[in-house]
Amino acid sequence: MELPHLAKIKKGVQLLAEEASNHAFNGRLDEATDSLLAGIRLTRSIEKEPLFISFLVQVAGGAILQRSLEEIMDRQTLSEADLRRLEPAFLEMEGGISLARAFAGERCMGLSVFQLPAPQAAAVIGTIKKSESGFDMAAYRQRKAFRADMNFYLDYMASYISAASLPYPDCIAVMIEIPQRLGDPTSKGYFVSGLLLHDAFSAASPLPRTALSKAADGVGRTRLARAALAVELFRLANTNALPDTISILCPDYVSEILKDPYDGQPLRLRPLPRRGFVVYSIGPDRTDDRGTPRPKGTNLTTFYDLTFTVGR
């Protein structure tokens, strides 16, 4: 499936983030805010697409904009008006992050492998796993295992969609146990499910961890941006003083208590030694590392938190 618009959207978001940084560097903070808002609108333009790849591009776009906002706020003070324009936009972007929709799209594409004419289904199977390019789909459909195979796949994906619809962090706990609860399709003799759900049972790249990491990080980063914007509003109203916790920012500076998707507790706030602050989520390892960011250029999943740092 060719989806050339997704690469263009991601590039467009990157350009708008760079434009925002350029405006901020030159003191045009209202225009920087406009560029960030345009980037959010562009990112949200694909939020209704029921495709996992679209979901990944959407989450990546949100991360790009969050980092751009962080860089701008680290250097300069946005006006109250700009802060209040940005917070609801990030809230709306968070609302569009739907792992359940992405799984629903994946289920439809997987189901098509079971239902396509045998030659086309065999061709798709060969694309998924080249060693099976000569698979006899017509013969497999005559076996009793075929119907059980398809039902297993549908049940499995329905479980994913149901779990992904739960609030954080409940969805994380429920989704991670699905492979253990339903079992490995290959061990049951389910050939097509075994191919389609391979990542769910691969020790190297289990699908729940991969999908949940992207979704929870995406939600976490939008909440961190909202929290940082609310802290800045508090500082403007209180002679640059910091709030004691994120929770006290509600309802005057943000409409809800912003919770960490990984443990359901309010996001953490830590003052920096000289000035500024870091707001953070404990991240996928669910360990409070006191706002330690992941080192650039690494893929570490432990000993770091999701962070938003304002050093001024």
PDB file of C-alpha atoms in Angstrom:
ATOM      1  CA  MET A   1       0.000   0.000   0.000  1.00  0.00           C
ATOM      2  CA  GLU A   2       1.469   3.305  -1.090  1.00  0.00           C
ATOM      3  CA  LEU A   3       0.653   6.309   1.099  1.00  0.00           C
ATOM      4  CA  PRO A   4       2.832   9.142  -0.222  1.00  0.00           C
ATOM      5  CA  HIS A   5       0.829  11.797   1.622  1.00  0.00           C
ATOM      6  CA  LEU A   6       2.152  10.587   4.975  1.00  0.00           C
ATOM      7  CA  ALA A   7       5.772  11.434   4.165  1.00  0.00           C
ATOM      8  CA  LYS A   8       4.647  14.855   2.954  1.00  0.00           C
ATOM      9  CA  ILE A   9       2.681  15.487   6.138  1.00  0.00           C
ATOM     10  CA  LYS A  10       5.619  14.544   8.349  1.00  0.00           C
ATOM     11  CA  LYS A  11       7.918  16.794   6.295  1.00  0.00           C
ATOM     12  CA  GLY A  12       5.386  19.610   6.503  1.00  0.00           C
ATOM     13  CA  VAL A  13       5.236  19.297  10.296  1.00  0.00           C
ATOM     14  CA  GLN A  14       9.046  19.389  10.451  1.00  0.00           C
ATOM     15  CA  LEU A  15       9.122  22.553   8.325  1.00  0.00           C
ATOM     16  CA  LEU A  16       6.476  24.244  10.454  1.00  0.00           C
ATOM     17  CA  ALA A  17       8.423  23.344  13.608  1.00  0.00           C
ATOM     18  CA  GLU A  18      11.573  24.847  12.082  1.00  0.00           C
ATOM     19  CA  GLU A  19       9.593  27.922  11.059  1.00  0.00           C
ATOM     20  CA  ALA A  20       8.324  28.283  14.627  1.00  0.00           C
ATOM     21  CA  SER A  21      11.873  28.106  15.957  1.00  0.00           C
ATOM     22  CA  ASN A  22      13.035  30.705  13.451  1.00  0.00           C
ATOM     23  CA  HIS A  23      10.220  33.085  14.372  1.00  0.00           C
ATOM     24  CA  ALA A  24      11.023  32.657  18.069  1.00  0.00           C
ATOM     25  CA  PHE A  25      14.738  33.230  17.506  1.00  0.00           C
ATOM     26  CA  ASN A  26      13.864  36.549  15.864  1.00  0.00           C
ATOM     27  CA  GLY A  27      11.482  37.564  18.637  1.00  0.00           C
ATOM     28  CA  ARG A  28       8.281  36.951  16.682  1.00  0.00           C
ATOM     29  CA  LEU A  29       6.605  34.830  19.332  1.00  0.00           C
ATOM     30  CA  ASP A  30       3.035  35.327  18.087  1.00  0.00           C
ATOM     31  CA  GLU A  31       4.116  34.044  14.679  1.00  0.00           C
ATOM     32  CA  ALA A  32       5.991  31.161  16.297  1.00  0.00           C
ATOM     33  CA  THR A  33       2.756  30.205  18.029  1.00  0.00           C
ATOM     34  CA  ASP A  34       0.887  30.419  14.715  1.00  0.00           C
ATOM     35  CA  SER A  35       3.391  28.015  13.135  1.00  0.00           C
ATOM     36  CA  LEU A  36       3.032  25.526  15.990  1.00  0.00           C
ATOM     37  CA  LEU A  37      -0.757  25.680  15.712  1.00  0.00           C
ATOM     38  CA  ALA A  38      -0.521  25.087  11.963  1.00  0.00           C
ATOM     39  CA  GLY A  39       1.681  22.070  12.672  1.00  0.00           C
ATOM     40  CA  ILE A  40      -0.894  20.695  15.099  1.00  0.00           C
ATOM     41  CA  ARG A  41      -3.649  21.104  12.514  1.00  0.00           C
ATOM     42  CA  LEU A  42      -1.530  19.326   9.903  1.00  0.00           C
ATOM     43  CA  THR A  43      -0.772  16.489  12.315  1.00  0.00           C
ATOM     44  CA  ARG A  44      -4.439  16.120  13.166  1.00  0.00           C
ATOM     45  CA  SER A  45      -5.435  15.947   9.496  1.00  0.00           C
ATOM     46  CA  ILE A  46      -4.696  12.198   9.496  1.00  0.00           C
ATOM     47  CA  GLU A  47      -6.074  11.283  12.900  1.00  0.00           C
ATOM     48  CA  LYS A  48      -9.183   9.661  11.382  1.00  0.00           C
ATOM     49  CA  GLU A  49      -7.186   7.340   9.122  1.00  0.00           C
ATOM     50  CA  PRO A  50      -7.589   3.788  10.495  1.00  0.00           C
ATOM     51  CA  LEU A  51      -4.039   2.744   9.651  1.00  0.00           C
ATOM     52  CA  PHE A  52      -1.195   1.930  11.986  1.00  0.00           C
ATOM     53  CA  ILE A  53       1.322   3.744   9.784  1.00  0.00           C
ATOM     54  CA  SER A  54      -0.860   6.880   9.879  1.00  0.00           C
ATOM     55  CA  PHE A  55      -1.018   6.555  13.649  1.00  0.00           C
ATOM     56  CA  LEU A  56       2.785   6.374  13.826  1.00  0.00           C
ATOM     57  CA  VAL A  57       3.175   9.485  11.646  1.00  0.00           C
ATOM     58  CA  GLN A  58       0.623  11.302  13.792  1.00  0.00           C
ATOM     59  CA  VAL A  59       2.507  10.457  16.999  1.00  0.00           C
ATOM     60  CA  ALA A  60       5.831  11.397  15.391  1.00  0.00           C
ATOM     61  CA  GLY A  61       4.402  14.747  14.317  1.00  0.00           C
ATOM     62  CA  GLY A  62       3.219  15.443  17.855  1.00  0.00           C
ATOM     63  CA  ALA A  63       6.680  14.654  19.219  1.00  0.00           C
ATOM     64  CA  ILE A  64       8.291  17.046  16.724  1.00  0.00           C
ATOM     65  CA  LEU A  65       5.967  19.868  17.782  1.00  0.00           C
ATOM     66  CA  GLN A  66       6.427  19.148  21.483  1.00  0.00           C
ATOM     67  CA  ARG A  67      10.198  19.365  21.115  1.00  0.00           C
ATOM     68  CA  SER A  68       9.892  22.595  19.147  1.00  0.00           C
ATOM     69  CA  LEU A  69       7.704  24.124  21.842  1.00  0.00           C
ATOM     70  CA  GLU A  70      10.160  22.964  24.493  1.00  0.00           C
ATOM     71  CA  GLU A  71      13.081  24.608  22.696  1.00  0.00           C
ATOM     72  CA  ILE A  72      11.164  27.872  22.318  1.00  0.00           C
ATOM     73  CA  MET A  73       9.992  27.980  25.937  1.00  0.00           C
ATOM     74  CA  ASP A  74      13.474  27.110  27.143  1.00  0.00           C
ATOM     75  CA  ARG A  75      14.765  30.345  25.607  1.00  0.00           C
ATOM     76  CA  GLN A  76      11.908  32.821  25.692  1.00  0.00           C
ATOM     77  CA  THR A  77       8.748  33.695  27.589  1.00  0.00           C
ATOM     78  CA  LEU A  78       5.532  33.315  25.651  1.00  0.00           C
ATOM     79  CA  SER A  79       2.713  35.744  26.344  1.00  0.00           C
ATOM     80  CA  GLU A  80      -0.345  34.696  28.299  1.00  0.00           C
ATOM     81  CA  ALA A  81      -2.395  34.913  25.109  1.00  0.00           C
ATOM     82  CA  ASP A  82      -0.049  32.564  23.232  1.00  0.00           C
ATOM     83  CA  LEU A  83       0.097  30.116  26.139  1.00  0.00           C
ATOM     84  CA  ARG A  84      -3.686  30.010  26.274  1.00  0.00           C
ATOM     85  CA  ARG A  85      -3.888  29.449  22.504  1.00  0.00           C
ATOM     86  CA  LEU A  86      -1.509  26.500  22.606  1.00  0.00           C
ATOM     87  CA  GLU A  87      -2.847  24.506  25.566  1.00  0.00           C
ATOM     88  CA  PRO A  88      -6.265  23.610  24.074  1.00  0.00           C
ATOM     89  CA  ALA A  89      -4.620  22.789  20.751  1.00  0.00           C
ATOM     90  CA  PHE A  90      -2.384  20.206  22.423  1.00  0.00           C
ATOM     91  CA  LEU A  91      -5.438  18.904  24.298  1.00  0.00           C
ATOM     92  CA  GLU A  92      -7.254  18.361  20.991  1.00  0.00           C
ATOM     93  CA  MET A  93      -4.190  16.672  19.513  1.00  0.00           C
ATOM     94  CA  GLU A  94      -4.092  14.276  22.454  1.00  0.00           C
ATOM     95  CA  GLY A  95      -7.759  13.440  21.917  1.00  0.00           C
ATOM     96  CA  GLY A  96      -7.005  12.319  18.375  1.00  0.00           C
ATOM     97  CA  ILE A  97      -4.361   9.763  19.390  1.00  0.00           C
ATOM     98  CA  SER A  98      -6.343   6.538  19.030  1.00  0.00           C
ATOM     99  CA  LEU A  99      -4.544   3.220  19.149  1.00  0.00           C
ATOM    100  CA  ALA A 100      -7.940   1.490  18.981  1.00  0.00           C
ATOM    101  CA  ARG A 101      -8.611   3.067  15.571  1.00  0.00           C
ATOM    102  CA  ALA A 102      -5.214   1.936  14.318  1.00  0.00           C
ATOM    103  CA  PHE A 103      -5.874  -1.633  15.453  1.00  0.00           C
ATOM    104  CA  ALA A 104      -9.307  -1.565  13.811  1.00  0.00           C
ATOM    105  CA  GLY A 105      -7.660  -0.715  10.509  1.00  0.00           C
ATOM    106  CA  GLU A 106      -5.087  -3.457  10.993  1.00  0.00           C
ATOM    107  CA  ARG A 107      -7.890  -5.936  11.680  1.00  0.00           C
ATOM    108  CA  CYS A 108      -9.608  -5.058   8.406  1.00  0.00           C
ATOM    109  CA  MET A 109      -6.394  -5.521   6.432  1.00  0.00           C
ATOM    110  CA  GLY A 110      -5.652  -8.786   8.192  1.00  0.00           C
ATOM    111  CA  LEU A 111      -9.169 -10.073   7.549  1.00  0.00           C
ATOM    112  CA  SER A 112      -8.709  -9.372   3.853  1.00  0.00           C
ATOM    113  CA  VAL A 113      -5.904 -11.965   3.759  1.00  0.00           C
ATOM    114  CA  PHE A 114      -8.434 -14.589   4.833  1.00  0.00           C
ATOM    115  CA  GLN A 115     -11.080 -13.407   2.359  1.00  0.00           C
ATOM    116  CA  LEU A 116      -9.174 -12.496  -0.809  1.00  0.00           C
ATOM    117  CA  PRO A 117      -9.222 -14.882  -3.770  1.00  0.00           C
ATOM    118  CA  ALA A 118      -6.667 -17.609  -3.098  1.00  0.00           C
ATOM    119  CA  PRO A 119      -4.011 -16.383  -5.605  1.00  0.00           C
ATOM    120  CA  GLN A 120      -4.140 -12.831  -4.244  1.00  0.00           C
ATOM    121  CA  ALA A 121      -4.066 -14.021  -0.647  1.00  0.00           C
ATOM    122  CA  ALA A 122      -1.057 -16.200  -1.422  1.00  0.00           C
ATOM    123  CA  ALA A 123       0.683 -13.190  -2.988  1.00  0.00           C
ATOM    124  CA  VAL A 124       0.072 -11.110   0.148  1.00  0.00           C
ATOM    125  CA  ILE A 125       1.392 -13.947   2.310  1.00  0.00           C
ATOM    126  CA  GLY A 126       4.487 -14.091   0.123  1.00  0.00           C
ATOM    127  CA  THR A 127       4.992 -10.355   0.671  1.00  0.00           C
ATOM    128  CA  ILE A 128       4.744 -10.799   4.437  1.00  0.00           C
ATOM    129  CA  LYS A 129       7.089 -13.782   4.464  1.00  0.00           C
ATOM    130  CA  LYS A 130       9.024 -14.462   1.291  1.00  0.00           C
ATOM    131  CA  SER A 131       9.729 -18.057   2.265  1.00  0.00           C
ATOM    132  CA  GLU A 132       5.976 -18.732   1.956  1.00  0.00           C
ATOM    133  CA  SER A 133       5.592 -17.302  -1.553  1.00  0.00           C
ATOM    134  CA  GLY A 134       4.412 -20.675  -2.849  1.00  0.00           C
ATOM    135  CA  PHE A 135       1.852 -21.247  -0.108  1.00  0.00           C
ATOM    136  CA  ASP A 136      -1.286 -23.070  -1.327  1.00  0.00           C
ATOM    137  CA  MET A 137      -4.046 -20.901   0.117  1.00  0.00           C
ATOM    138  CA  ALA A 138      -6.804 -22.768  -1.729  1.00  0.00           C
ATOM    139  CA  ALA A 139      -5.818 -26.046  -0.096  1.00  0.00           C
ATOM    140  CA  TYR A 140      -5.478 -24.435   3.333  1.00  0.00           C
ATOM    141  CA  ARG A 141      -9.035 -23.120   3.077  1.00  0.00           C
ATOM    142  CA  GLN A 142     -10.305 -26.683   2.828  1.00  0.00           C
ATOM    143  CA  ARG A 143      -8.822 -27.575   6.199  1.00  0.00           C
ATOM    144  CA  LYS A 144     -10.792 -27.334   9.449  1.00  0.00           C
ATOM    145  CA  ALA A 145      -8.041 -25.157  10.897  1.00  0.00           C
ATOM    146  CA  PHE A 146      -8.794 -22.345   8.445  1.00  0.00           C
ATOM    147  CA  ARG A 147     -12.039 -21.192  10.075  1.00  0.00           C
ATOM    148  CA  ALA A 148     -10.523 -21.539  13.556  1.00  0.00           C
ATOM    149  CA  ASP A 149      -7.514 -19.560  12.323  1.00  0.00           C
ATOM    150  CA  MET A 150      -9.686 -16.665  11.138  1.00  0.00           C
ATOM    151  CA  ASN A 151     -11.785 -16.686  14.316  1.00  0.00           C
ATOM    152  CA  PHE A 152      -8.648 -16.637  16.437  1.00  0.00           C
ATOM    153  CA  TYR A 153      -7.351 -13.626  14.524  1.00  0.00           C
ATOM    154  CA  LEU A 154     -10.640 -11.738  14.889  1.00  0.00           C
ATOM    155  CA  ASP A 155     -10.856 -12.524  18.617  1.00  0.00           C
ATOM    156  CA  TYR A 156      -7.263 -11.467  19.121  1.00  0.00           C
ATOM    157  CA  MET A 157      -7.704  -8.130  17.341  1.00  0.00           C
ATOM    158  CA  ALA A 158     -11.029  -7.504  19.089  1.00  0.00           C
ATOM    159  CA  SER A 159      -9.199  -7.946  22.393  1.00  0.00           C
ATOM    160  CA  TYR A 160      -6.589  -5.414  21.282  1.00  0.00           C
ATOM    161  CA  ILE A 161      -9.205  -2.885  20.228  1.00  0.00           C
ATOM    162  CA  SER A 162     -11.130  -3.309  23.482  1.00  0.00           C
ATOM    163  CA  ALA A 163      -7.967  -2.928  25.580  1.00  0.00           C
ATOM    164  CA  ALA A 164      -6.765   0.080  23.590  1.00  0.00           C
ATOM    165  CA  SER A 165     -10.089   1.820  24.277  1.00  0.00           C
ATOM    166  CA  LEU A 166      -9.472   1.777  28.037  1.00  0.00           C
ATOM    167  CA  PRO A 167      -7.976   4.816  29.786  1.00  0.00           C
ATOM    168  CA  TYR A 168      -4.298   4.894  30.712  1.00  0.00           C
ATOM    169  CA  PRO A 169      -2.704   3.123  32.488  1.00  0.00           C
ATOM    170  CA  ASP A 170      -5.393   0.396  32.509  1.00  0.00           C
ATOM    171  CA  CYS A 171      -5.003  -0.271  28.792  1.00  0.00           C
ATOM    172  CA  ILE A 172      -1.295  -0.993  29.250  1.00  0.00           C
ATOM    173  CA  ALA A 173      -1.853  -3.739  31.815  1.00  0.00           C
ATOM    174  CA  VAL A 174      -4.702  -5.335  29.871  1.00  0.00           C
ATOM    175  CA  MET A 175      -3.024  -5.265  26.470  1.00  0.00           C
ATOM    176  CA  ILE A 176       0.290  -6.673  27.623  1.00  0.00           C
ATOM    177  CA  GLU A 177      -1.365  -9.834  28.940  1.00  0.00           C
ATOM    178  CA  ILE A 178      -3.357 -10.585  25.765  1.00  0.00           C
ATOM    179  CA  PRO A 179      -0.685 -12.769  24.087  1.00  0.00           C
ATOM    180  CA  GLN A 180      -0.254 -14.809  27.266  1.00  0.00           C
ATOM    181  CA  ARG A 181      -4.026 -15.197  27.686  1.00  0.00           C
ATOM    182  CA  LEU A 182      -4.888 -16.172  24.107  1.00  0.00           C
ATOM    183  CA  GLY A 183      -1.737 -18.116  23.291  1.00  0.00           C
ATOM    184  CA  ASP A 184       0.526 -18.397  20.277  1.00  0.00           C
ATOM    185  CA  PRO A 185      -1.407 -19.123  17.044  1.00  0.00           C
ATOM    186  CA  THR A 186       1.534 -21.005  15.542  1.00  0.00           C
ATOM    187  CA  SER A 187       1.451 -23.551  18.353  1.00  0.00           C
ATOM    188  CA  LYS A 188      -2.254 -24.061  17.571  1.00  0.00           C
ATOM    189  CA  GLY A 189      -1.551 -24.677  13.894  1.00  0.00           C
ATOM    190  CA  TYR A 190      -3.036 -21.350  12.752  1.00  0.00           C
ATOM    191  CA  PHE A 191      -0.859 -20.428   9.820  1.00  0.00           C
ATOM    192  CA  VAL A 192      -2.300 -17.045   8.722  1.00  0.00           C
ATOM    193  CA  SER A 193      -2.735 -15.713  12.266  1.00  0.00           C
ATOM    194  CA  GLY A 194       0.810 -16.816  12.978  1.00  0.00           C
ATOM    195  CA  LEU A 195       2.050 -14.604  10.144  1.00  0.00           C
ATOM    196  CA  LEU A 196      -0.177 -11.621  10.870  1.00  0.00           C
ATOM    197  CA  LEU A 197       0.435 -11.673  14.628  1.00  0.00           C
ATOM    198  CA  HIS A 198       4.079 -12.691  14.555  1.00  0.00           C
ATOM    199  CA  ASP A 199       5.279  -9.549  16.303  1.00  0.00           C
ATOM    200  CA  ALA A 200       2.909 -10.177  19.187  1.00  0.00           C
ATOM    201  CA  PHE A 201       4.796 -13.359  20.065  1.00  0.00           C
ATOM    202  CA  SER A 202       8.307 -12.344  19.069  1.00  0.00           C
ATOM    203  CA  ALA A 203      10.619 -11.871  22.034  1.00  0.00           C
ATOM    204  CA  ALA A 204      12.552  -9.286  20.016  1.00  0.00           C
ATOM    205  CA  SER A 205       9.614  -7.045  19.177  1.00  0.00           C
ATOM    206  CA  PRO A 206       6.330  -7.864  20.917  1.00  0.00           C
ATOM    207  CA  LEU A 207       3.542  -5.823  19.372  1.00  0.00           C
ATOM    208  CA  PRO A 208       1.919  -4.751  22.673  1.00  0.00           C
ATOM    209  CA  ARG A 209       5.162  -3.170  23.843  1.00  0.00           C
ATOM    210  CA  THR A 210       5.848  -1.480  20.509  1.00  0.00           C
ATOM    211  CA  ALA A 211       2.327  -0.175  19.956  1.00  0.00           C
ATOM    212  CA  LEU A 212       1.750   0.841  23.551  1.00  0.00           C
ATOM    213  CA  SER A 213       5.098   2.579  23.766  1.00  0.00           C
ATOM    214  CA  LYS A 214       4.228   4.764  20.788  1.00  0.00           C
ATOM    215  CA  ALA A 215       0.705   5.504  22.022  1.00  0.00           C
ATOM    216  CA  ALA A 216       1.569   6.130  25.669  1.00  0.00           C
ATOM    217  CA  ASP A 217       4.587   8.245  24.748  1.00  0.00           C
ATOM    218  CA  GLY A 218       2.425  10.272  22.359  1.00  0.00           C
ATOM    219  CA  VAL A 219      -0.206  10.920  25.007  1.00  0.00           C
ATOM    220  CA  GLY A 220       2.481  11.581  27.612  1.00  0.00           C
ATOM    221  CA  ARG A 221       4.245  14.160  25.464  1.00  0.00           C
ATOM    222  CA  THR A 222       1.062  16.121  24.755  1.00  0.00           C
ATOM    223  CA  ARG A 223       0.272  16.161  28.480  1.00  0.00           C
ATOM    224  CA  LEU A 224       3.791  17.320  29.278  1.00  0.00           C
ATOM    225  CA  ALA A 225       3.382  20.188  26.812  1.00  0.00           C
ATOM    226  CA  ARG A 226       0.068  21.127  28.409  1.00  0.00           C
ATOM    227  CA  ALA A 227       1.598  20.918  31.883  1.00  0.00           C
ATOM    228  CA  ALA A 228       4.539  23.126  30.899  1.00  0.00           C
ATOM    229  CA  LEU A 229       2.179  25.692  29.368  1.00  0.00           C
ATOM    230  CA  ALA A 230       0.129  25.702  32.584  1.00  0.00           C
ATOM    231  CA  VAL A 231       3.260  26.120  34.726  1.00  0.00           C
ATOM    232  CA  GLU A 232       4.253  29.090  32.587  1.00  0.00           C
ATOM    233  CA  LEU A 233       0.828  30.663  33.083  1.00  0.00           C
ATOM    234  CA  PHE A 234       1.254  30.167  36.834  1.00  0.00           C
ATOM    235  CA  ARG A 235       4.695  31.803  36.732  1.00  0.00           C
ATOM    236  CA  LEU A 236       3.338  34.814  34.858  1.00  0.00           C
ATOM    237  CA  ALA A 237       0.647  35.276  37.495  1.00  0.00           C
ATOM    238  CA  ASN A 238       2.952  34.678  40.490  1.00  0.00           C
ATOM    239  CA  THR A 239       6.136  36.676  39.891  1.00  0.00           C
ATOM    240  CA  ASN A 240       7.947  33.723  38.341  1.00  0.00           C
ATOM    241  CA  ALA A 241       7.265  31.417  41.316  1.00  0.00           C
ATOM    242  CA  LEU A 242       6.715  27.732  40.605  1.00  0.00           C
ATOM    243  CA  PRO A 243       3.693  25.737  41.774  1.00  0.00           C
ATOM    244  CA  ASP A 244       4.370  23.023  44.335  1.00  0.00           C
ATOM    245  CA  THR A 245       2.745  20.333  42.169  1.00  0.00           C
ATOM    246  CA  ILE A 246       1.075  19.952  38.800  1.00  0.00           C
ATOM    247  CA  SER A 247      -2.229  19.143  40.526  1.00  0.00           C
ATOM    248  CA  ILE A 248      -2.728  22.647  41.949  1.00  0.00           C
ATOM    249  CA  LEU A 249      -2.741  24.099  38.425  1.00  0.00           C
ATOM    250  CA  CYS A 250      -6.270  22.739  37.972  1.00  0.00           C
ATOM    251  CA  PRO A 251      -8.689  24.412  37.313  1.00  0.00           C
ATOM    252  CA  ASP A 252      -7.200  27.909  37.020  1.00  0.00           C
ATOM    253  CA  TYR A 253      -4.477  27.109  34.492  1.00  0.00           C
ATOM    254  CA  VAL A 254      -5.515  23.781  33.008  1.00  0.00           C
ATOM    255  CA  SER A 255      -8.932  22.118  32.849  1.00  0.00           C
ATOM    256  CA  GLU A 256      -7.951  18.777  34.407  1.00  0.00           C
ATOM    257  CA  ILE A 257      -5.275  17.185  36.558  1.00  0.00           C
ATOM    258  CA  LEU A 258      -2.705  15.978  34.055  1.00  0.00           C
ATOM    259  CA  LYS A 259      -1.896  12.353  34.801  1.00  0.00           C
ATOM    260  CA  ASP A 260       1.048  10.216  33.807  1.00  0.00           C
ATOM    261  CA  PRO A 261      -0.177   7.588  31.301  1.00  0.00           C
ATOM    262  CA  TYR A 262       2.265   5.068  32.783  1.00  0.00           C
ATOM    263  CA  ASP A 263       1.020   5.035  36.380  1.00  0.00           C
ATOM    264  CA  GLY A 264      -2.062   7.253  36.545  1.00  0.00           C
ATOM    265  CA  GLN A 265      -0.468   9.636  39.055  1.00  0.00           C
ATOM    266  CA  PRO A 266      -0.209  13.384  38.366  1.00  0.00           C
ATOM    267  CA  LEU A 267       2.752  14.326  36.204  1.00  0.00           C
ATOM    268  CA  ARG A 268       5.803  15.191  38.261  1.00  0.00           C
ATOM    269  CA  LEU A 269       7.297  18.683  38.599  1.00  0.00           C
ATOM    270  CA  ARG A 270      10.856  19.351  39.729  1.00  0.00           C
ATOM    271  CA  PRO A 271      12.501  22.779  40.060  1.00  0.00           C
ATOM    272  CA  LEU A 272      15.925  23.030  38.461  1.00  0.00           C
ATOM    273  CA  PRO A 273      18.881  24.009  40.716  1.00  0.00           C
ATOM    274  CA  ARG A 274      19.245  27.613  39.558  1.00  0.00           C
ATOM    275  CA  ARG A 275      16.057  28.450  37.725  1.00  0.00           C
ATOM    276  CA  GLY A 276      13.445  26.840  35.562  1.00  0.00           C
ATOM    277  CA  PHE A 277      11.761  23.474  35.912  1.00  0.00           C
ATOM    278  CA  VAL A 278      11.225  20.043  34.429  1.00  0.00           C
ATOM    279  CA  VAL A 279       7.863  18.322  34.181  1.00  0.00           C
ATOM    280  CA  TYR A 280       8.050  14.628  33.520  1.00  0.00           C
ATOM    281  CA  SER A 281       6.410  11.232  33.149  1.00  0.00           C
ATOM    282  CA  ILE A 282       8.098   8.171  34.634  1.00  0.00           C
ATOM    283  CA  GLY A 283       8.161   6.610  31.152  1.00  0.00           C
ATOM    284  CA  PRO A 284       7.832   3.016  29.971  1.00  0.00           C
ATOM    285  CA  ASP A 285      10.073   1.514  32.649  1.00  0.00           C
ATOM    286  CA  ARG A 286       7.640   2.926  35.261  1.00  0.00           C
ATOM    287  CA  THR A 287      10.513   4.065  37.453  1.00  0.00           C
ATOM    288  CA  ASP A 288      10.829   7.627  38.733  1.00  0.00           C
ATOM    289  CA  ASP A 289      14.264   8.770  37.566  1.00  0.00           C
ATOM    290  CA  ARG A 290      13.728  12.347  38.811  1.00  0.00           C
ATOM    291  CA  GLY A 291      13.183  13.774  35.353  1.00  0.00           C
ATOM    292  CA  THR A 292      16.250  12.285  33.682  1.00  0.00           C
ATOM    293  CA  PRO A 293      15.787  12.625  29.897  1.00  0.00           C
ATOM    294  CA  ARG A 294      16.758   9.886  27.481  1.00  0.00           C
ATOM    295  CA  PRO A 295      20.212  10.647  26.027  1.00  0.00           C
ATOM    296  CA  LYS A 296      20.029  11.799  22.423  1.00  0.00           C
ATOM    297  CA  GLY A 297      20.850   9.178  19.844  1.00  0.00           C
ATOM    298  CA  THR A 298      19.977   6.201  22.043  1.00  0.00           C
ATOM    299  CA  ASN A 299      17.062   3.780  22.169  1.00  0.00           C
ATOM    300  CA  LEU A 300      17.197   3.147  25.902  1.00  0.00           C
ATOM    301  CA  THR A 301      13.917   2.097  27.512  1.00  0.00           C
ATOM    302  CA  THR A 302      15.169   2.240  31.119  1.00  0.00           C
ATOM    303  CA  PHE A 303      16.831   4.798  33.378  1.00  0.00           C
ATOM    304  CA  TYR A 304      15.136   7.758  31.775  1.00  0.00           C
ATOM    305  CA  ASP A 305      11.843   9.661  31.937  1.00  0.00           C
ATOM    306  CA  LEU A 306       9.741  11.537  29.386  1.00  0.00           C
ATOM    307  CA  THR A 307      10.577  15.166  30.078  1.00  0.00           C
ATOM    308  CA  PHE A 308       9.777  18.773  29.196  1.00  0.00           C
ATOM    309  CA  THR A 309      12.479  21.142  30.442  1.00  0.00           C
ATOM    310  CA  VAL A 310      12.363  24.922  30.713  1.00  0.00           C
ATOM    311  CA  GLY A 311      15.727  26.194  31.919  1.00  0.00           C
ATOM    312  CA  ARG A 312      15.099  29.922  32.178  1.00  0.00           C
TER     313      ARG A 312
END
